[in-house]
Coordinates of C-alpha atoms in Angstrom, one line a residue:
M1 CA 20.5 -10.0 12.2
S2 CA 20.3 -7.9 15.3
T3 CA 22.7 -6.6 17.9
M4 CA 22.4 -5.2 21.3
Q5 CA 23.2 -1.6 20.3
H6 CA 20.2 0.5 19.5
E7 CA 20.2 3.9 17.9
R8 CA 17.2 6.3 17.7
L9 CA 16.8 9.6 15.9
I10 CA 14.0 12.1 15.4
L11 CA 14.1 14.2 12.2
Q12 CA 12.2 17.3 11.5
G13 CA 11.5 18.4 7.9
V14 CA 12.4 21.8 6.5
K15 CA 12.0 23.6 3.3
E16 CA 14.6 22.8 0.7
G17 CA 17.4 25.3 0.8
S18 CA 17.0 26.9 4.2
I19 CA 14.6 27.4 7.0
S20 CA 12.1 30.2 7.2
P21 CA 12.3 32.4 10.3
K22 CA 8.9 31.2 11.5
L23 CA 9.9 27.5 11.2
A24 CA 13.3 28.2 12.8
K25 CA 11.6 29.6 15.8
E26 CA 9.6 26.4 16.2
L27 CA 12.7 24.3 15.9
L28 CA 14.8 26.4 18.3
L29 CA 12.1 26.4 21.0
A30 CA 13.9 25.7 24.3
L31 CA 13.0 22.2 25.6
P32 CA 13.5 20.9 29.1
R33 CA 16.4 18.6 29.9
G34 CA 15.6 15.6 31.9
E35 CA 17.7 12.8 33.4
G36 CA 17.6 9.4 31.9
K37 CA 19.5 6.1 32.0
E38 CA 20.2 6.2 28.2
S39 CA 22.5 8.6 26.4
V40 CA 19.9 10.9 24.8
G41 CA 20.6 14.1 22.9
G42 CA 18.5 17.0 21.8
G43 CA 16.8 19.0 24.5
G44 CA 17.2 22.3 22.6
M45 CA 20.4 21.6 20.7
D46 CA 19.1 20.9 17.2
I47 CA 21.5 19.6 14.6
A48 CA 21.1 20.5 10.9
V49 CA 21.9 18.1 8.0
I50 CA 23.5 20.4 5.5
G51 CA 24.9 17.8 3.0
M52 CA 24.6 14.2 2.1
A53 CA 25.9 11.6 -0.4
C54 CA 25.6 7.9 -1.1
R55 CA 26.5 5.0 -3.3
L56 CA 23.9 2.2 -3.1
P57 CA 22.7 -0.7 -5.2
G58 CA 21.3 0.7 -8.4
A59 CA 22.3 4.3 -7.5
C60 CA 25.5 6.1 -7.9
N61 CA 24.3 9.2 -6.1
V62 CA 21.5 10.7 -3.9
D63 CA 19.4 11.7 -6.9
E64 CA 19.4 8.2 -8.4
F65 CA 18.6 6.8 -5.0
Y66 CA 15.6 9.1 -4.8
Q67 CA 14.3 8.1 -8.2
N68 CA 14.6 4.4 -7.2
L69 CA 12.7 5.0 -4.0
L70 CA 10.0 7.0 -5.7
A71 CA 9.5 4.3 -8.4
G72 CA 9.5 1.5 -5.8
K73 CA 12.4 -0.2 -7.6
D74 CA 13.8 -3.4 -6.3
C75 CA 17.6 -3.0 -6.5
V76 CA 18.4 -6.5 -5.2
G77 CA 19.5 -9.0 -7.8
P78 CA 21.9 -11.9 -8.6
V79 CA 25.4 -11.8 -7.4
P80 CA 27.5 -10.3 -10.2
K81 CA 29.6 -13.0 -11.9
E82 CA 32.8 -11.0 -11.4
R83 CA 32.4 -11.1 -7.6
W84 CA 32.3 -14.9 -7.0
D85 CA 31.0 -18.2 -8.4
V86 CA 27.8 -19.0 -6.5
G87 CA 27.7 -22.5 -8.1
A88 CA 31.2 -23.3 -6.9
I89 CA 30.2 -22.3 -3.3
Y90 CA 27.1 -24.5 -3.4
A91 CA 29.3 -27.4 -4.6
A92 CA 31.9 -26.9 -2.0
E93 CA 29.5 -26.1 0.9
P94 CA 26.4 -28.4 0.7
E95 CA 25.3 -27.1 4.1
V96 CA 24.9 -23.6 2.5
R97 CA 22.5 -25.0 -0.2
R98 CA 20.3 -26.6 2.5
N99 CA 20.1 -23.5 4.5
Q100 CA 19.5 -20.4 2.5
D101 CA 19.9 -18.6 -0.9
I102 CA 23.3 -17.0 -1.4
G103 CA 22.7 -16.0 -5.0
E104 CA 20.9 -12.7 -4.4
G105 CA 22.0 -9.4 -2.9
G106 CA 22.3 -5.6 -3.2
F107 CA 25.6 -4.9 -4.9
L108 CA 27.4 -1.7 -5.9
E109 CA 28.4 -1.2 -9.5
N110 CA 32.0 -0.3 -10.2
Y111 CA 32.9 -0.7 -6.5
D112 CA 36.5 -1.2 -7.5
C113 CA 36.9 2.0 -9.6
F114 CA 38.8 4.8 -7.9
D115 CA 40.8 7.9 -8.9
P116 CA 43.7 8.0 -6.5
L117 CA 45.5 11.0 -8.0
F118 CA 42.4 13.2 -7.3
F119 CA 42.9 12.4 -3.6
N120 CA 46.7 12.8 -3.6
L121 CA 47.2 9.1 -3.4
S122 CA 49.5 6.9 -5.5
P123 CA 48.0 4.1 -7.5
R124 CA 50.0 1.7 -5.4
E125 CA 48.5 3.0 -2.2
A126 CA 45.0 2.7 -3.7
E127 CA 45.5 -1.0 -4.6
Y128 CA 46.1 -1.8 -0.9
M129 CA 43.1 0.2 0.3
A130 CA 40.0 -1.7 1.1
P131 CA 37.1 -0.7 -1.1
Q132 CA 35.3 0.6 2.0
Q133 CA 38.1 3.1 2.6
R134 CA 38.0 4.3 -1.0
L135 CA 34.3 4.7 -1.1
F136 CA 33.9 6.4 2.3
L137 CA 36.6 8.9 1.2
E138 CA 34.7 9.6 -2.1
E139 CA 31.3 10.0 -0.5
S140 CA 32.6 12.2 2.3
W141 CA 34.0 14.5 -0.4
H142 CA 30.6 14.4 -2.2
A143 CA 28.7 15.2 0.9
L144 CA 30.9 18.2 1.6
E145 CA 30.4 19.3 -2.0
D146 CA 26.6 18.9 -1.4
A147 CA 27.0 21.2 1.6
G148 CA 28.7 23.8 -0.6
L149 CA 32.0 23.5 1.3
T150 CA 35.4 23.8 -0.3
R151 CA 39.0 23.0 0.6
K152 CA 39.6 26.6 1.4
N153 CA 36.9 27.0 4.0
L154 CA 37.5 23.5 5.5
N155 CA 41.3 23.9 5.9
G156 CA 42.2 23.6 9.6
I157 CA 38.7 23.7 11.0
N158 CA 37.3 21.7 13.9
C159 CA 35.5 19.1 11.8
A160 CA 35.0 15.6 13.3
V161 CA 34.5 12.4 11.4
F162 CA 32.6 9.3 12.6
A163 CA 32.5 6.3 10.4
G164 CA 30.5 3.1 10.9
C165 CA 32.4 0.1 9.6
D166 CA 33.5 -3.4 10.3
A167 CA 36.8 -5.2 9.7
G168 CA 35.8 -6.1 6.2
D169 CA 37.1 -9.0 4.1
Y170 CA 39.6 -7.3 1.7
Q171 CA 42.5 -8.8 3.6
S172 CA 41.2 -12.3 2.7
L173 CA 41.2 -11.3 -1.0
L174 CA 44.8 -10.1 -0.7
I175 CA 45.8 -13.4 0.9
E176 CA 43.9 -15.5 -1.6
N177 CA 45.8 -13.7 -4.4
R178 CA 49.1 -14.0 -2.6
V179 CA 49.6 -10.3 -2.4
A180 CA 52.7 -9.6 -0.4
A181 CA 52.2 -7.7 2.8
E182 CA 53.5 -4.1 2.5
P183 CA 53.3 -1.0 4.8
D184 CA 50.5 0.3 2.7
T185 CA 48.5 -2.9 3.5
M186 CA 48.4 -2.0 7.2
M187 CA 47.1 1.5 6.4
G188 CA 44.7 0.3 3.7
L189 CA 43.0 -2.3 6.0
A190 CA 42.8 -0.2 9.2
N191 CA 39.4 1.2 10.1
S192 CA 41.0 4.0 12.0
I193 CA 42.5 5.1 8.7
L194 CA 39.2 4.8 7.0
A195 CA 37.8 7.4 9.3
S196 CA 40.9 9.6 9.0
R197 CA 41.5 9.7 5.2
I198 CA 39.2 12.7 4.5
A199 CA 40.6 14.6 7.5
Y200 CA 44.2 14.0 6.4
L201 CA 43.3 15.2 2.8
L202 CA 41.5 18.4 3.9
N203 CA 43.5 19.2 7.1
L204 CA 40.4 18.7 9.4
R205 CA 41.2 19.0 13.1
G206 CA 38.3 17.3 14.8
A207 CA 38.2 13.8 16.2
C208 CA 38.2 10.9 13.7
I209 CA 36.6 7.7 15.1
A210 CA 35.7 4.4 13.5
V211 CA 32.5 2.9 15.1
D212 CA 31.7 -0.8 15.1
S213 CA 28.4 -1.7 16.8
A214 CA 27.4 -4.2 14.1
C215 CA 24.3 -3.3 12.2
S216 CA 23.7 0.0 14.1
S217 CA 27.3 1.2 13.4
S218 CA 26.5 4.1 11.0
L219 CA 23.6 5.5 13.0
V220 CA 25.6 5.3 16.2
A221 CA 28.2 7.3 14.2
V222 CA 25.5 9.9 13.6
N223 CA 24.6 9.8 17.3
L224 CA 28.3 10.5 18.3
A225 CA 28.5 13.3 15.7
C226 CA 25.4 15.0 17.2
Q227 CA 26.8 14.7 20.7
S228 CA 30.1 16.1 19.6
L229 CA 28.4 19.1 18.1
A230 CA 26.0 19.6 21.0
V231 CA 28.7 19.8 23.6
G232 CA 31.0 22.0 21.4
E233 CA 33.8 19.5 20.8
S234 CA 33.4 20.1 17.1
N235 CA 31.8 22.7 14.9
L236 CA 31.2 20.5 11.9
A237 CA 30.9 16.7 11.5
I238 CA 30.9 14.1 8.8
A239 CA 29.1 10.9 9.8
G240 CA 28.1 7.7 8.0
G241 CA 29.1 4.2 7.2
A242 CA 30.4 1.8 4.6
M243 CA 29.9 -1.8 3.7
V244 CA 31.4 -3.7 0.8
M245 CA 31.7 -7.5 0.4
A246 CA 35.0 -8.3 -1.4
T247 CA 34.5 -12.0 -0.9
S248 CA 31.6 -14.5 -0.3
S249 CA 32.7 -15.1 3.3
F250 CA 29.8 -13.2 5.0
Y251 CA 27.3 -14.9 2.8
V252 CA 28.6 -18.4 3.8
M253 CA 28.7 -17.6 7.5
A254 CA 25.3 -15.9 7.5
S255 CA 23.7 -18.8 5.6
K256 CA 25.2 -21.4 7.9
S257 CA 23.8 -19.4 10.8
G258 CA 20.3 -19.4 9.3
M259 CA 20.0 -15.7 8.9
L260 CA 19.4 -15.4 5.1
S261 CA 16.1 -15.4 3.3
K262 CA 15.2 -18.3 1.1
H263 CA 13.4 -15.8 -1.1
G264 CA 16.5 -13.7 -1.5
R265 CA 14.5 -10.6 -0.4
C266 CA 13.9 -8.7 2.9
R267 CA 10.1 -9.1 3.3
T268 CA 9.9 -6.7 6.3
F269 CA 6.7 -7.2 8.4
D270 CA 5.3 -9.7 5.9
H271 CA 3.9 -13.1 6.8
E272 CA 6.5 -14.7 4.6
A273 CA 9.4 -12.9 6.2
D274 CA 12.2 -15.5 6.7
G275 CA 15.4 -13.6 6.9
F276 CA 17.4 -10.9 5.2
V277 CA 19.4 -10.5 2.0
P278 CA 22.8 -8.8 2.3
G279 CA 23.5 -5.6 0.6
E280 CA 26.3 -3.1 0.1
G281 CA 26.3 0.7 0.6
V282 CA 28.2 3.8 1.5
G283 CA 26.5 6.9 2.9
T284 CA 27.6 10.1 4.6
V285 CA 25.9 13.3 6.0
V286 CA 27.4 16.6 7.0
L287 CA 26.1 18.0 10.3
K288 CA 26.2 21.4 11.9
R289 CA 24.5 23.1 14.9
L290 CA 21.3 24.5 13.5
S291 CA 22.0 28.0 14.8
D292 CA 25.4 28.0 13.0
A293 CA 23.9 26.6 9.8
Q294 CA 21.3 29.4 9.7
R295 CA 24.0 32.0 10.5
D296 CA 26.1 30.7 7.6
G297 CA 23.2 30.3 5.1
D298 CA 23.8 26.6 4.6
P299 CA 21.4 24.4 2.7
I300 CA 19.4 22.4 5.2
S301 CA 17.8 19.1 4.3
G302 CA 16.5 18.3 7.8
V303 CA 17.0 18.9 11.5
I304 CA 17.8 16.2 14.0
R305 CA 15.7 17.1 17.1
G306 CA 16.8 14.2 19.3
W307 CA 19.0 11.1 19.4
G308 CA 19.9 8.3 21.7
A309 CA 21.6 4.9 22.0
N310 CA 21.5 2.1 24.5
Q311 CA 22.3 -1.6 25.0
D312 CA 19.8 -4.5 25.0
G313 CA 21.3 -6.3 28.0
R314 CA 20.3 -9.9 28.4
S315 CA 17.9 -11.4 25.9
S316 CA 17.1 -14.8 24.5
G317 CA 20.4 -14.7 22.6
I318 CA 23.3 -12.4 22.0
T319 CA 22.0 -11.5 18.6
A320 CA 18.3 -11.4 19.6
P321 CA 16.6 -8.1 20.2
N322 CA 15.0 -7.0 23.4
G323 CA 11.6 -5.3 23.0
P324 CA 11.3 -3.5 26.3
S325 CA 14.9 -2.1 25.9
Q326 CA 13.9 -0.7 22.6
T327 CA 10.7 0.9 23.9
T328 CA 12.6 2.5 26.8
L329 CA 15.1 4.1 24.5
E330 CA 12.4 5.3 22.1
K331 CA 10.3 6.9 24.8
S332 CA 13.2 8.5 26.4
V333 CA 14.1 10.3 23.1
Y334 CA 10.6 11.5 22.6
D335 CA 10.3 12.7 26.2
K336 CA 13.7 14.4 26.1
V337 CA 12.9 16.6 23.2
G338 CA 9.2 17.0 24.0
V339 CA 7.9 15.4 20.8
S340 CA 4.6 13.5 20.9
P341 CA 4.4 10.4 18.7
T342 CA 1.1 11.8 17.3
T343 CA 3.2 14.3 15.4
I344 CA 5.5 11.7 13.7
G345 CA 4.3 10.8 10.2
Y346 CA 6.9 8.2 9.3
V347 CA 9.2 5.7 11.0
E348 CA 12.1 4.1 9.2
A349 CA 12.4 0.7 10.9
H350 CA 15.4 -1.5 11.2
G351 CA 13.1 -4.1 9.5
T352 CA 15.4 -7.0 8.6
G353 CA 12.4 -9.2 7.7
T354 CA 12.9 -12.0 10.2
K355 CA 10.3 -14.0 12.1
L356 CA 12.0 -13.1 15.4
G357 CA 13.0 -9.5 14.9
D358 CA 10.0 -8.0 13.1
P359 CA 7.4 -8.7 15.8
I360 CA 9.7 -7.6 18.6
E361 CA 10.5 -4.3 16.8
F362 CA 6.9 -3.7 15.9
E363 CA 5.6 -4.2 19.5
A364 CA 8.4 -2.0 20.8
L365 CA 7.3 0.8 18.5
V366 CA 3.6 0.3 19.4
D367 CA 4.5 0.5 23.1
A368 CA 6.6 3.7 22.5
F369 CA 3.6 5.3 20.7
D370 CA 1.2 4.1 23.4
D371 CA 0.5 7.6 24.7
S372 CA -0.5 8.8 21.2
G373 CA -4.2 8.2 21.9
S374 CA -6.8 6.2 20.1
E375 CA -5.9 7.3 16.6
K376 CA -4.9 4.4 14.4
G377 CA -3.0 4.0 11.1
Y378 CA -1.7 7.6 10.9
C379 CA 2.1 6.8 10.8
A380 CA 3.8 5.1 7.8
L381 CA 6.2 2.3 8.7
G382 CA 8.9 1.2 6.2
A383 CA 12.3 -0.3 5.8
V384 CA 14.9 0.5 3.1
K385 CA 16.3 -3.0 3.3
S386 CA 13.3 -4.2 1.3
S387 CA 14.7 -2.1 -1.6
V388 CA 18.5 -2.4 -1.4
G389 CA 19.1 -5.3 1.1
H390 CA 20.7 -5.1 4.5
S391 CA 24.0 -3.2 4.3
L392 CA 25.0 -4.0 7.8
A393 CA 27.4 -1.3 9.1
A394 CA 25.9 1.1 6.5
A395 CA 22.3 0.1 7.1
G396 CA 21.4 3.0 9.5
I397 CA 22.8 5.8 7.3
T398 CA 21.0 4.3 4.3
G399 CA 17.7 4.6 6.2
L400 CA 18.5 8.1 7.4
I401 CA 19.2 9.3 3.9
K402 CA 16.0 7.8 2.7
V403 CA 14.1 9.7 5.4
L404 CA 15.9 12.9 4.5
L405 CA 14.9 12.5 0.8
G406 CA 11.3 12.0 1.9
L407 CA 11.4 15.2 3.9
R408 CA 13.1 17.1 1.1
H409 CA 10.6 16.0 -1.5
K410 CA 7.6 15.6 0.8
K411 CA 7.2 12.0 -0.2
I412 CA 6.4 8.7 1.5
F413 CA 8.1 5.9 -0.3
P414 CA 6.7 2.3 -0.7
S415 CA 8.1 -0.5 1.4
L416 CA 8.6 -3.4 -1.0
H417 CA 7.6 -7.1 -0.7
F418 CA 4.8 -6.5 1.8
E419 CA 1.7 -8.3 0.8
K420 CA 0.1 -9.7 4.0
A421 CA 1.1 -8.8 7.5
N422 CA 2.9 -11.2 9.8
E423 CA 0.1 -12.8 11.9
L424 CA 1.8 -11.6 15.0
L425 CA 1.5 -7.9 14.0
D426 CA -1.7 -6.2 14.8
F427 CA -1.6 -3.3 12.4
A428 CA -5.4 -2.6 12.7
N429 CA -5.0 -1.6 16.3
S430 CA -1.7 0.3 16.0
P431 CA -0.6 3.8 14.8
F432 CA 1.1 2.2 11.8
Y433 CA 0.5 1.2 8.2
V434 CA 3.0 -0.1 5.6
P435 CA 2.9 2.1 2.4
G436 CA 2.5 0.1 -0.8
E437 CA 3.1 3.0 -3.2
S438 CA 4.7 6.5 -3.2
K439 CA 2.4 9.2 -1.9
D440 CA 2.6 12.9 -0.9
W441 CA 3.7 13.4 2.7
E442 CA 1.2 15.8 4.2
R443 CA 1.4 17.5 7.6
H444 CA -0.3 15.7 10.5
R445 CA -1.9 17.7 13.2
N446 CA -0.6 20.9 11.5
V447 CA 3.0 20.4 12.6
P448 CA 6.2 20.3 10.4
L449 CA 6.9 16.9 8.8
R450 CA 8.6 14.6 11.4
A451 CA 10.1 11.2 11.2
A452 CA 12.0 8.8 13.4
T453 CA 14.5 6.2 12.4
V454 CA 15.9 3.2 14.3
S455 CA 18.8 0.8 13.9
Y456 CA 19.9 -2.1 16.1

């Protein structure tokens, strides 16, 4: 599944803990600002990632996610019985059985567990809150903890919140169970409140904005956070996304639309790629201007050197990607921050595993790397969706956290379910290869570790 909204980031690796003075000088080197049609950031305003947190299939936190990535663990599995009855859906919807598998996915454990009193909420309020709201609040708190920030030093500061999310389906569950509408229902289902809960709890004074650009939502949220910091609208920012499926409605609609894989797996760039498998997830990062983070002695997991977003415009269909549009955006980000593709060692692709999307995304990347010279096969290309499924509004932040973990531990993680390349992808004459196992991430061309991530 693709949308017209693209998001592009370049990340630079740093030492765990903080940046050395020598490396900081490299990162803070003044870069020229050019003019472009896309909204592109960077150009000398580097953004530090000082905290991160996540809840993903098979992982309750960042450390568990790292161990799963390192081991190449497949965290997609059967739909939990307590969610919905797959057999009943097949019986009631024969068209679904003919189209695609709806019995597999990436699901969160204990997604309905929540401690409302910790967040100064009543149990009654919590019952009416969509799971996405509860989990985004929890993981925002965890990311701030990871950054070493407390209630005391957050109180009243100019911290913005940008949350990638969609309308969700919790309201359908309430209606199905004949739960009477209450004032708390309105708050519990509103995406504007999802973005604002953590700000209300901690008395944060920056903008709180819910972002819905479909599958790119959470990475667009990061883009907006970087822009907010770069222009001085905020001094700290929380950005991320959340996706929880309370009912089977998305599965049924996606199956009838022909989007889901018959294999029940995202086989990104593989010759048997035939669609995606849905997943759930919540992820957040805490961002700060690099100069401020260094001044304050914050732990720095990575530095965002550049970012950008654009729209596909007209393509073969409103959900179909546009290769030239992707290439234009990617090149503009590289040019804006003065980064040569030859110095990028890893690209986290959108990588849904579709016959239409994979070749278009691959060719766009190849074209964006076109100026990198004759060297082939030096840049790893992977997709976290092969491990945890496609978490839609949370897909971009999931890929970003994967990249940050790779930078922190100096590891390239395997991309799963890749056996033979799609016949339309010419890997042999490209800068890319798909890693089949975990490996040490070594410097290329004697520059700091660099990666790019894309979502659309």
